Coordinates of C-alpha atoms in Angstrom, one line a residue:
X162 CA 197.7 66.4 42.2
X163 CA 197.4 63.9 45.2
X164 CA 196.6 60.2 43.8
X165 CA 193.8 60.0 46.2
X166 CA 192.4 63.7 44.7
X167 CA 193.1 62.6 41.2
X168 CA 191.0 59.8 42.1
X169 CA 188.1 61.6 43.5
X170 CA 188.4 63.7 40.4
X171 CA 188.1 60.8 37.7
X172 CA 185.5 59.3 39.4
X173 CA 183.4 62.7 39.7
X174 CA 184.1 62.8 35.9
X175 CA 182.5 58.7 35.7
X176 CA 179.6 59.8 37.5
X177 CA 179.3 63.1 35.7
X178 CA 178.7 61.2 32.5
X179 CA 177.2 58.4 33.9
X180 CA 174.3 59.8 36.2
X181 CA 172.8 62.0 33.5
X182 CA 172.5 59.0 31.3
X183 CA 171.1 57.0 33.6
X184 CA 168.7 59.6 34.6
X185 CA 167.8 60.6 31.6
X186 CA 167.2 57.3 30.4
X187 CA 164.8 57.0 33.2
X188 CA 163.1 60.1 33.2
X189 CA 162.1 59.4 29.1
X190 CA 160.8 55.9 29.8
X191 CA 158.5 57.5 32.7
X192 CA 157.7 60.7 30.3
X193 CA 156.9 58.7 27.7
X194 CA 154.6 56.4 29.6
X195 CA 153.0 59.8 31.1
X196 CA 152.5 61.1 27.6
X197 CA 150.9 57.9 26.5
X198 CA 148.6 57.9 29.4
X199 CA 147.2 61.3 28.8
X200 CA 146.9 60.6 25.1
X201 CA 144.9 57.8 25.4
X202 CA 143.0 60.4 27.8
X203 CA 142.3 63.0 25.6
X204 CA 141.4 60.2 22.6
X205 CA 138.5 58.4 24.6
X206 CA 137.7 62.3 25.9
X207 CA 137.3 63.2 22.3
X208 CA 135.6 59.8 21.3
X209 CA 133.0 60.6 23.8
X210 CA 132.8 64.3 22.5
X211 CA 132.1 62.6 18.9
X212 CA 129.2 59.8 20.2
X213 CA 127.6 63.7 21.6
X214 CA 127.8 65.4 18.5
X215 CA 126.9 62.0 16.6
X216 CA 123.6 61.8 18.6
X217 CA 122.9 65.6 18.1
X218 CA 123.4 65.8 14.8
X219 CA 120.5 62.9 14.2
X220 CA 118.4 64.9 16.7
X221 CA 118.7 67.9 14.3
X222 CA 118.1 66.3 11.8
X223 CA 114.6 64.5 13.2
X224 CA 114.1 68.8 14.0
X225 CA 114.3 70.0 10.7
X226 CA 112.1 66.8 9.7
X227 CA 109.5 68.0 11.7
X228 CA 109.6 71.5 11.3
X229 CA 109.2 70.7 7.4
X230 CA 106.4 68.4 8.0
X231 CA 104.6 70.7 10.3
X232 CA 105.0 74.0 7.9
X233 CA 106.2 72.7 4.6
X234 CA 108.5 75.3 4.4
X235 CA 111.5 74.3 2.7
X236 CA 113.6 76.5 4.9
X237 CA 113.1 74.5 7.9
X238 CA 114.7 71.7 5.9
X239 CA 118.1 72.8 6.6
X240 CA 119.2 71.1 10.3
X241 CA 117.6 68.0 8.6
X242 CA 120.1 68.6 4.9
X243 CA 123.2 70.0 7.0
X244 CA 122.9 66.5 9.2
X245 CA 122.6 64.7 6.3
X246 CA 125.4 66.2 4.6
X247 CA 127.7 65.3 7.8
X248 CA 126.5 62.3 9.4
X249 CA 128.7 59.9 7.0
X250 CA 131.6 61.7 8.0
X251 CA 130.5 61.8 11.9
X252 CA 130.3 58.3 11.7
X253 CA 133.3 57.3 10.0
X254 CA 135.3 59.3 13.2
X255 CA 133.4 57.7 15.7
X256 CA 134.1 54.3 13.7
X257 CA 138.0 55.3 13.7
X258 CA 137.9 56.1 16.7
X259 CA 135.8 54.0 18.6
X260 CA 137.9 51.0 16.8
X261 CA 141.1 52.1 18.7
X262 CA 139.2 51.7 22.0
X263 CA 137.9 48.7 22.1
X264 CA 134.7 49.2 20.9
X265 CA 133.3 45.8 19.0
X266 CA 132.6 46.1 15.5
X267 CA 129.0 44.4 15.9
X268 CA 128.3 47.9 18.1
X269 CA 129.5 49.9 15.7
X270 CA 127.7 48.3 12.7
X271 CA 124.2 48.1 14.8
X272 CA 125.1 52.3 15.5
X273 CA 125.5 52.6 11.6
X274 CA 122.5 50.3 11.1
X275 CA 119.5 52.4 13.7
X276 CA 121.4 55.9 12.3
X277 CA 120.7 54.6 8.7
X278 CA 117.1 53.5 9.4
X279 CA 116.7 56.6 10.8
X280 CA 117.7 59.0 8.3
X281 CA 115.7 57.1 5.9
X282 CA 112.7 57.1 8.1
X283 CA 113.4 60.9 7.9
X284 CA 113.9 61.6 3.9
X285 CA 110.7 59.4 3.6
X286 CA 108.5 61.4 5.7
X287 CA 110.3 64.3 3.9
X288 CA 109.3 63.0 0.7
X289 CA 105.8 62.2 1.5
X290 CA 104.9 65.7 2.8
X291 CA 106.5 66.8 -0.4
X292 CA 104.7 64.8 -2.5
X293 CA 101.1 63.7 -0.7
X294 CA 101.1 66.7 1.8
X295 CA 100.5 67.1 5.7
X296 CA 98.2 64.0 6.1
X297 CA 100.6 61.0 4.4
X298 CA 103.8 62.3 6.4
X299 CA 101.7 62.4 9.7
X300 CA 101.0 58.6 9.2
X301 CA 104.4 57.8 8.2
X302 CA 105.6 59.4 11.6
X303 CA 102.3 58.1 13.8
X304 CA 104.4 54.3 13.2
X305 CA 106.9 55.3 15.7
X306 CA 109.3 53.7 13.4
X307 CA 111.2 57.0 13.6
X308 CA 111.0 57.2 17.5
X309 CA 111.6 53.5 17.7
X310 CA 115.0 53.6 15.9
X311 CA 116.3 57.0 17.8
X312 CA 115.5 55.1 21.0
X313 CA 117.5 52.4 20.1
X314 CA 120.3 55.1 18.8
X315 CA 120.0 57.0 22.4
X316 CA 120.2 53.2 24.2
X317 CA 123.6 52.0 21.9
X318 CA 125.5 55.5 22.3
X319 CA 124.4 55.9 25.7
X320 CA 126.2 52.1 26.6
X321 CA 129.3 53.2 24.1
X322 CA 129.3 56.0 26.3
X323 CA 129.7 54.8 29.6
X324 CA 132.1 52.2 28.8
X325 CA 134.2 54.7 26.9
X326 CA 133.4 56.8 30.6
X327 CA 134.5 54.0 32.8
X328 CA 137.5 53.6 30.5
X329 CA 138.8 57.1 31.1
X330 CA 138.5 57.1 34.6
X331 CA 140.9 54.4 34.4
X332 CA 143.0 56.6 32.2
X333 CA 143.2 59.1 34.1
X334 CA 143.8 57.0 37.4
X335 CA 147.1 55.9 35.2
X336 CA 147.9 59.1 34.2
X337 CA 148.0 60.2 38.2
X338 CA 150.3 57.1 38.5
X339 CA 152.3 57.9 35.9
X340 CA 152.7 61.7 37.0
X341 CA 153.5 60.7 40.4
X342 CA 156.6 58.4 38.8
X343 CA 157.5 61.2 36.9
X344 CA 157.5 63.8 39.6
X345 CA 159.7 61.0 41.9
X346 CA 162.1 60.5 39.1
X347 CA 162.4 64.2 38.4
X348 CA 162.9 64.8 42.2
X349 CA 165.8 62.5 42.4
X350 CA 167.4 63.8 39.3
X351 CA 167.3 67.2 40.8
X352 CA 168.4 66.1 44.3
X353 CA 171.6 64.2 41.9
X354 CA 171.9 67.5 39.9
X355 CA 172.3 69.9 42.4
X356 CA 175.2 67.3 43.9
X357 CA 176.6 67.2 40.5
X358 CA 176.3 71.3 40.6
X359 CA 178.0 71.4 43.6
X360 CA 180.4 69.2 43.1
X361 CA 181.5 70.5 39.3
X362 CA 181.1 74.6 40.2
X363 CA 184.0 75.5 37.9
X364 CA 182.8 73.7 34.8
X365 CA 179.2 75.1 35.4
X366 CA 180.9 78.6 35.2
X367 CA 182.2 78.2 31.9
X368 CA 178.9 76.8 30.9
X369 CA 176.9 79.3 31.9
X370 CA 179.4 82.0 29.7
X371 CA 178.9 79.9 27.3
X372 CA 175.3 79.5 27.7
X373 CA 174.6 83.4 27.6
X374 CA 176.7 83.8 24.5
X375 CA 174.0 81.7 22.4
X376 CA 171.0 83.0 24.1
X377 CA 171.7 86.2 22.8
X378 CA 172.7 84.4 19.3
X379 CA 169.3 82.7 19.6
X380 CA 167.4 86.0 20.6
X381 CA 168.9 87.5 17.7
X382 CA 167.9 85.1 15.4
X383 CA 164.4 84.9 16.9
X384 CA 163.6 88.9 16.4
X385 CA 165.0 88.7 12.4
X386 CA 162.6 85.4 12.2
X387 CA 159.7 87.2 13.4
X388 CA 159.9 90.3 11.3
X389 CA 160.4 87.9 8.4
X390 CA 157.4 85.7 9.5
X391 CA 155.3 89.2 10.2
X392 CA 155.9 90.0 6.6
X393 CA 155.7 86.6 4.7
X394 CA 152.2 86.4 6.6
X395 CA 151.1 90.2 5.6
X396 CA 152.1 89.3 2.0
X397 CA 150.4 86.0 2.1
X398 CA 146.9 87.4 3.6
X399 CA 147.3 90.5 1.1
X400 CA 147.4 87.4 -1.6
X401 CA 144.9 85.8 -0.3
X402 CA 142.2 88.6 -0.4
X403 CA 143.3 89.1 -4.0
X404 CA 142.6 85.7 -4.6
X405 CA 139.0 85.7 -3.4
X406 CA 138.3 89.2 -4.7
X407 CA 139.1 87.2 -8.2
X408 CA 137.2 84.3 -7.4
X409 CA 134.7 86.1 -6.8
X410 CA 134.4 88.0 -9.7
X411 CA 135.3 85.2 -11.7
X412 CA 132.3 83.5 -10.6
X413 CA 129.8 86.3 -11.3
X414 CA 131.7 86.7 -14.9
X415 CA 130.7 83.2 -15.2
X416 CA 127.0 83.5 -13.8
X417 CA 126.6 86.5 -16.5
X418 CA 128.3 84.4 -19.3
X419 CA 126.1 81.7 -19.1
X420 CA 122.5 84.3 -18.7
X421 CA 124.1 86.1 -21.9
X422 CA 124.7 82.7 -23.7
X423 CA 121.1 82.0 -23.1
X424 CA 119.2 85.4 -23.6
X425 CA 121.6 85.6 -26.3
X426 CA 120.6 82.2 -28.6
X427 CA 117.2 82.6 -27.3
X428 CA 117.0 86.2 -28.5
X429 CA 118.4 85.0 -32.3
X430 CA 116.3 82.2 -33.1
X431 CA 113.3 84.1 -34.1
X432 CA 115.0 86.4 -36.8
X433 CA 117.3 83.4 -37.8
X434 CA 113.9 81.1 -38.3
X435 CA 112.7 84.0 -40.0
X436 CA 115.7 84.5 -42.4
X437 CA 115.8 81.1 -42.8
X438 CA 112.0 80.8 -44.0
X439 CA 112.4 84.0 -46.9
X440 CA 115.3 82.0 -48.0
X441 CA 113.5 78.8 -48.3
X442 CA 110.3 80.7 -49.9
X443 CA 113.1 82.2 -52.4
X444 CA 114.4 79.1 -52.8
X445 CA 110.9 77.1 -53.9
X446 CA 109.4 80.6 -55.8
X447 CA 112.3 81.7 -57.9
X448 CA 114.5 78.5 -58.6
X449 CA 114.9 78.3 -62.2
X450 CA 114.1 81.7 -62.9
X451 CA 117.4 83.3 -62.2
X452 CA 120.6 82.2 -63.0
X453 CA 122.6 79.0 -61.7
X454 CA 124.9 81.1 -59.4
X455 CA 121.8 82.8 -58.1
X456 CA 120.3 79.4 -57.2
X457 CA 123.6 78.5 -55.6
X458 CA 123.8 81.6 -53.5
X459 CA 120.4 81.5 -52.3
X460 CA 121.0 76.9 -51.0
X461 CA 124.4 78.8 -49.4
X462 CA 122.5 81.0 -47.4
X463 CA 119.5 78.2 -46.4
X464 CA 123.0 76.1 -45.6
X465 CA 124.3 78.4 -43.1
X466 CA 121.1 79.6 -41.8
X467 CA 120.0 76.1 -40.9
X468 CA 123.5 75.3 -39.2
X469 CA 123.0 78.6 -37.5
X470 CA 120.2 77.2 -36.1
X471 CA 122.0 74.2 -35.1
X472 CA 124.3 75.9 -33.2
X473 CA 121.6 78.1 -31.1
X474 CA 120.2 74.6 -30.2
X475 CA 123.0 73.1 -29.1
X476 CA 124.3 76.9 -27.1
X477 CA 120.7 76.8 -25.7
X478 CA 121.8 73.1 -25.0
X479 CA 124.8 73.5 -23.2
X480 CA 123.6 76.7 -21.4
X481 CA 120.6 74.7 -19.8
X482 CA 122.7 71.9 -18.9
X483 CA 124.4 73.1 -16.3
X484 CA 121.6 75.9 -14.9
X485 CA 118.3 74.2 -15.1
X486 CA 117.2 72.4 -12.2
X487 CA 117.2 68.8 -12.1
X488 CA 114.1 66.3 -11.7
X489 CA 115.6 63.5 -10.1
X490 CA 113.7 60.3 -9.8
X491 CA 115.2 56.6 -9.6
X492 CA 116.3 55.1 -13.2
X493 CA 116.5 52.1 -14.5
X494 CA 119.9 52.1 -16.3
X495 CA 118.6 49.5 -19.0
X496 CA 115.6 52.0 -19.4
X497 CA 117.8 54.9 -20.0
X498 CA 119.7 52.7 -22.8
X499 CA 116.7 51.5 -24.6
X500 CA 115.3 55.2 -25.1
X501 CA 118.9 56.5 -26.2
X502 CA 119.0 53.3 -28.5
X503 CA 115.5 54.1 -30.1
X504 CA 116.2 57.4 -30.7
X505 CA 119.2 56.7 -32.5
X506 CA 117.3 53.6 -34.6
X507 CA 118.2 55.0 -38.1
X508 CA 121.8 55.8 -37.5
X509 CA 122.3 52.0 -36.2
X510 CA 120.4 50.2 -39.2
X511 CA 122.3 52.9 -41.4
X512 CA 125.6 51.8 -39.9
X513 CA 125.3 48.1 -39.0
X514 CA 126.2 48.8 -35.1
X515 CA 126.1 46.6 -32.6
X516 CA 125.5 47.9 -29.1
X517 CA 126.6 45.3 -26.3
X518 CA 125.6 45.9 -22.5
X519 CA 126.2 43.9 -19.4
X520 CA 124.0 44.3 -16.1
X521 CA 123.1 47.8 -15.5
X522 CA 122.3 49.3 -12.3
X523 CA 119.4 51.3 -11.0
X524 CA 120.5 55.3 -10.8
X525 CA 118.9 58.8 -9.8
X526 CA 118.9 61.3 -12.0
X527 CA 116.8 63.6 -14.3
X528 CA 115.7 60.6 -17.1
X529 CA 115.6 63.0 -20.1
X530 CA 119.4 64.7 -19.7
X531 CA 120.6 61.0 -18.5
X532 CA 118.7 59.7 -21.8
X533 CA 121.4 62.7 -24.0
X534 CA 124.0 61.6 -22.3
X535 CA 124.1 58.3 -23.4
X536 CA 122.7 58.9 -26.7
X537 CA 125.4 61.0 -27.3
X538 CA 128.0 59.0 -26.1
X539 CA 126.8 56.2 -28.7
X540 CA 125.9 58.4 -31.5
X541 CA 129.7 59.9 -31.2
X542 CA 130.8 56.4 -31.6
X543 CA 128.8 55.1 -34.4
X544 CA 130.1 58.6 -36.3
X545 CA 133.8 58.1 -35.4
X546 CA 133.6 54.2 -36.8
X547 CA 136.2 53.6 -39.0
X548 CA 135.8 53.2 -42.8
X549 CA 134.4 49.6 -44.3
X550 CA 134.0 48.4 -40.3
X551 CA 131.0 48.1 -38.4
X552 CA 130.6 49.5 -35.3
X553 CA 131.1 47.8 -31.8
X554 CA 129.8 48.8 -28.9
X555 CA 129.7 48.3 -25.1
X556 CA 128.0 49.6 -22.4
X557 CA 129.2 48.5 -19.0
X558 CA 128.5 49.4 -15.5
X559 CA 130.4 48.6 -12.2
X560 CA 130.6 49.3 -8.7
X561 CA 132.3 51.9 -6.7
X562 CA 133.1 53.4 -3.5
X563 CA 129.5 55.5 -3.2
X564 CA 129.1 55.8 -7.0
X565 CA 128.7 53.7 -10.3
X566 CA 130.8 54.2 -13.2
X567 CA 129.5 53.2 -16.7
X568 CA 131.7 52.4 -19.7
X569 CA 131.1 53.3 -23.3
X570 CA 133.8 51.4 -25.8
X571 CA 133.9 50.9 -29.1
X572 CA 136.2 50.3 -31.9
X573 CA 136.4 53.6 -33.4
X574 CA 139.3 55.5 -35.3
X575 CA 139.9 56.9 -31.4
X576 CA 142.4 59.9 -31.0
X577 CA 145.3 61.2 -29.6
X578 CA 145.2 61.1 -25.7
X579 CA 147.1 64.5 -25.5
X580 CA 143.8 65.5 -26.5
X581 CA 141.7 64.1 -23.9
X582 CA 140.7 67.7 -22.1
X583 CA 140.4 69.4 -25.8
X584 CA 137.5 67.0 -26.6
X585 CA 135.2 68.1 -24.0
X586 CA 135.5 71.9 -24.5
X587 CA 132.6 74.2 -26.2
X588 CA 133.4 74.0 -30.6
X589 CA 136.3 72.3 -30.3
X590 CA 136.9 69.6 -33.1
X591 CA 139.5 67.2 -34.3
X592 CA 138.5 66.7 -37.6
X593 CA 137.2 69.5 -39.9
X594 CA 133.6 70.2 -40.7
X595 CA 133.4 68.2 -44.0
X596 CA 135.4 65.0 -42.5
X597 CA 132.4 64.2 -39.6
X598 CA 129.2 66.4 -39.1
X599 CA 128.6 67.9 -35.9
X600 CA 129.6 71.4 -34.3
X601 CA 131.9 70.3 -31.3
X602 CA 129.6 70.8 -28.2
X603 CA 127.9 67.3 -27.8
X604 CA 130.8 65.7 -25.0
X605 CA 130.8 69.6 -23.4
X606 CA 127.1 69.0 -22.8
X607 CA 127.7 65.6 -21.7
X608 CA 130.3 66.4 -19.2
X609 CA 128.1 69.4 -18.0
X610 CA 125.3 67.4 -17.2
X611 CA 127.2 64.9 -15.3
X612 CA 128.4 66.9 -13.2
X613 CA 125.3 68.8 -12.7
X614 CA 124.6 65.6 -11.0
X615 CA 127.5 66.0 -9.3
X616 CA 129.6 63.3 -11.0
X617 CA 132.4 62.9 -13.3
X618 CA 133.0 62.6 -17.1
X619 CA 136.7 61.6 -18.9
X620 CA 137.9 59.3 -21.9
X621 CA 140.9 56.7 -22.7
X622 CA 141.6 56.5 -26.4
X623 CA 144.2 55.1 -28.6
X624 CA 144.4 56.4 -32.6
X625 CA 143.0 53.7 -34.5
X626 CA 142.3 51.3 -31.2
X627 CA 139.1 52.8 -30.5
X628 CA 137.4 55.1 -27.8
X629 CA 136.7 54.8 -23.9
X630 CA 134.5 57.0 -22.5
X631 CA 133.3 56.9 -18.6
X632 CA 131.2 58.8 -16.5
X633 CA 130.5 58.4 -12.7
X634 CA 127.1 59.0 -10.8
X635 CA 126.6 58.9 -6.9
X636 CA 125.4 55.6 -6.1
X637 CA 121.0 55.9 -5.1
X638 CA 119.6 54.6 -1.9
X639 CA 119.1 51.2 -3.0
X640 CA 120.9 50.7 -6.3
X641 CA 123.7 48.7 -4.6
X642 CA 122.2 45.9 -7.0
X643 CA 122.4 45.3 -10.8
X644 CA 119.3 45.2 -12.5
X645 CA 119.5 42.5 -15.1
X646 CA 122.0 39.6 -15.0
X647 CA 121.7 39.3 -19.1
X648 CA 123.8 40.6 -21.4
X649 CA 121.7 41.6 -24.9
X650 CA 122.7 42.6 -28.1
X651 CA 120.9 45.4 -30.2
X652 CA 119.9 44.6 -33.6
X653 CA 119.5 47.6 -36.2
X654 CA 116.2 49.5 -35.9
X655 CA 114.9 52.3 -37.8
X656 CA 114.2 55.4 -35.9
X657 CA 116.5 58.3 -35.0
X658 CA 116.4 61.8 -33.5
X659 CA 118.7 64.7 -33.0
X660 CA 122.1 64.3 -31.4
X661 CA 124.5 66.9 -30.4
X662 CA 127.5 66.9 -31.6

């Protein structure tokens, strides 16, 4: 070879690799600015989309508002619950969003601010035609509180709007820019390509043999990937219609369990309370005129009968718990405890306890099943006290992300965690029958009513430490405050009722 030709080659071999490189690098800095632009595009696109559905969704809601008020129909209610149930959510994406775009957070906090007003504007006049009827929720609305604050919503997304507008247009003005960089870039690489073509025809030829060899590897491979993908998605739909069909009847076996449970323990109670009442009229007619192991017999069978009767109550209990429909009503937390501690006044003097409680908050929730649960919760602890100690116990409250979680402690015997789940199950016990009273269905009721107000129930415990037990409600309204800044202690008093156990 010529030194001059072996010089054009080596330098066509320099620029071979050199040129694509270069190019390359090139074309990814101006791709990726392109990409960035039409991102940011597409984000303020969608941030606008969300300040539209945002504003609709509080103008259903004001529709279902008035359609209720107008009718009193609860099924015009439902624009006004479904907006209700999304607007947090709505407005936590707009916030997300809207933050990456400049958007101060004073706007964004006034938006939160008018859409809060608003929507309790809305549940009160709800409320009032509820409770007072046509003529109190027609006042409430003739205010023009409501129409006040969804002017004021209109005005502050209308300005997000329009900046957010005037900021895509300048999007879009870069993405054209960054398109028309793109398309010069890509222009010269292909003018520089189809020199390098040219110029390196032999090497392209073995690339292009080379090149049809693994498209028909890769269109092999693709044809065995989508019979296997054709089938792994038959067989996972086929799965998945199983799995509903058993959800489904999983649920009605459990709607039917629960209406057999009930009919069931109602059903018994009348010949039990009869059996029980022959028994007892036995018991006061004959005693002493039969023998001793006749006498015995006949306090066996009053025995069982009466914890047969215990257990109906607390089945009956438990059944209710999670079925019967809730009377919600705001709580004061130091209420709820004072009824659960004067129920339980005989047990405490018997015992010695001492019940502890910090600030407690205002709640919302059905008083009486609220009152159980913590009677329950303390009654369990003054019974699981350990030998020759009084009792100690605490009843805390704290805040949480959209909920409050009270604390029951005390310094009981406690129990194995690897129990935890065990504890709150229907008849399920730690300890037999004649160790601690109680038939094992007091924390299932417990836990059942929580979250029949749609919170949460669970325990910490160490053997011979002493017992945790918390349960979670959603946060009311306007309980955001404690209600008391004292902390009291019980003294013993002297009344008590029933406690399931």
């Amino acid at each position: 070879m010529k030194p001059s030709l072996l010089r054009r080659s080596q330098n066509l071999i320099v620029w071979l690799g050199v040129l694509p490189l270069l190019l390359a690098f090139v074309a990814e800095r101006t791709s990726t600015q392109h990409v960035r632009s039409v991102q940011d595009s597409l984000s303020t696109a969608e941030l606008i989309q969300q300040l539209d559905e945002l504003l609709s969704t509080v103008q259903d809601a004001e529709t279902g508002q008035r359609g209720y008020v107008l009718t009193g129909q609860e099924r015009y209610l439902t624009p006004f619950l479904s907006a209700k149930a999304t607007i947090s959510q709505k407005l936590s994406a707009v916030d997300r969003n809207a933050a990456r775009h400049g958007a101060t957070q004073p706007q964004l906090a006034l938006l939160r601010t008018y859409i809060q007003q608003k929507m309790d504007e809305l549940q009160r006049t709800v409320d009032l035609r509820r409770s007072r009827g046509l003529d109190s929720a027609m006042a409430e609305i003739e205010t023009n509180r409501g129409q006040e604050y969804m002017v004021r919503i209109r005005n502050l997304i209308g300005d997000l709007r329009r900046d957010q507008a005037r900021a895509f247009q300048g999007e879009l003005s870069l993405q054209n820019r960054r398109q028309l960089q793109l398309e010069v870039v890509l222009g010269c690489g292909v003018m520089a390509g189809v020199v390098l073509v040219f110029l390196a025809f032999r090497f392209t030829i073995l690339y292009v043999r080379d090149r049809d060899d693994v498209e028909r590897k890769i269109r092999s491979l693709n044809e065995t990937l989508e019979s296997r993908v054709a089938a792994r998605t038959a067989e996972l739909q086929a799965r998945t219609q199983e799995l509903e069909l058993r959800s489904a009847d999983l649920q009605r076996s459990n709607a039917d369990l629960a209406q057999f449970a009930y009919i069931a323990s109602h059903d018994l109670q009348e010949p039990l309370r009869m059996i029980a009442s022959y028994m007892g009229l036995l018991a006061r007619r004959y005693r002493g005129h039969l023998d001793e192991a006749a006498d015995k017999y006949i306090q066996f069978a009053i025995d069982g009968a009466s914890r047969m009767q215990t257990l109906i109550y607390d089945l009956l209990s438990y059944s209710r718990a999670g079925t019967q429909a809730l009377e919600k009503k705001p709580l004061s937390s130091e209420a709820l405890l004072q009824a659960a501690l004067q129920n339980l006044d005989v047990v405490i003097a018997e015992s010695g306890a001492s019940i502890h409680h910090g600030r407690l908050p205002m709640v919302e929730g059905d008083e009486i099943k609220l009152i159980q649960v913590i009677q329950n919760l303390i009654g369990n602890a003054i019974k699981f006290r350990k030998p020759g100690i009084k009792p100690e116990i605490s009843v805390t409250a704290k805040a949480a992300p959209n909920e409050w979680v009270f604390e029951v402690g005390d310094n009981g015997i406690g129990f194995d965690p690897k129990y935890t789940d065990r504890i709150f199950e229907v008849f399920q016990r730690l300890h037999g029958i004649g160790t601690y009273p109680g038939n094992g269905i007091g924390l299932a009721i417990c836990r059942r009513i929580i979250q029949h107000h749609g919170g949460r129930l669970w325990a910490e415990s160490q053997p011979q430490v002493g017992s945790k037990f918390f349960f979670a409600l959603p946060s009311a309204t306007d309980s955001r405050h404690l209600e008391s800044d004292i902390e009291s202690t019980r003294p013993p008093i002297s009344r008590a009722m029933h406690v399931s156990s």
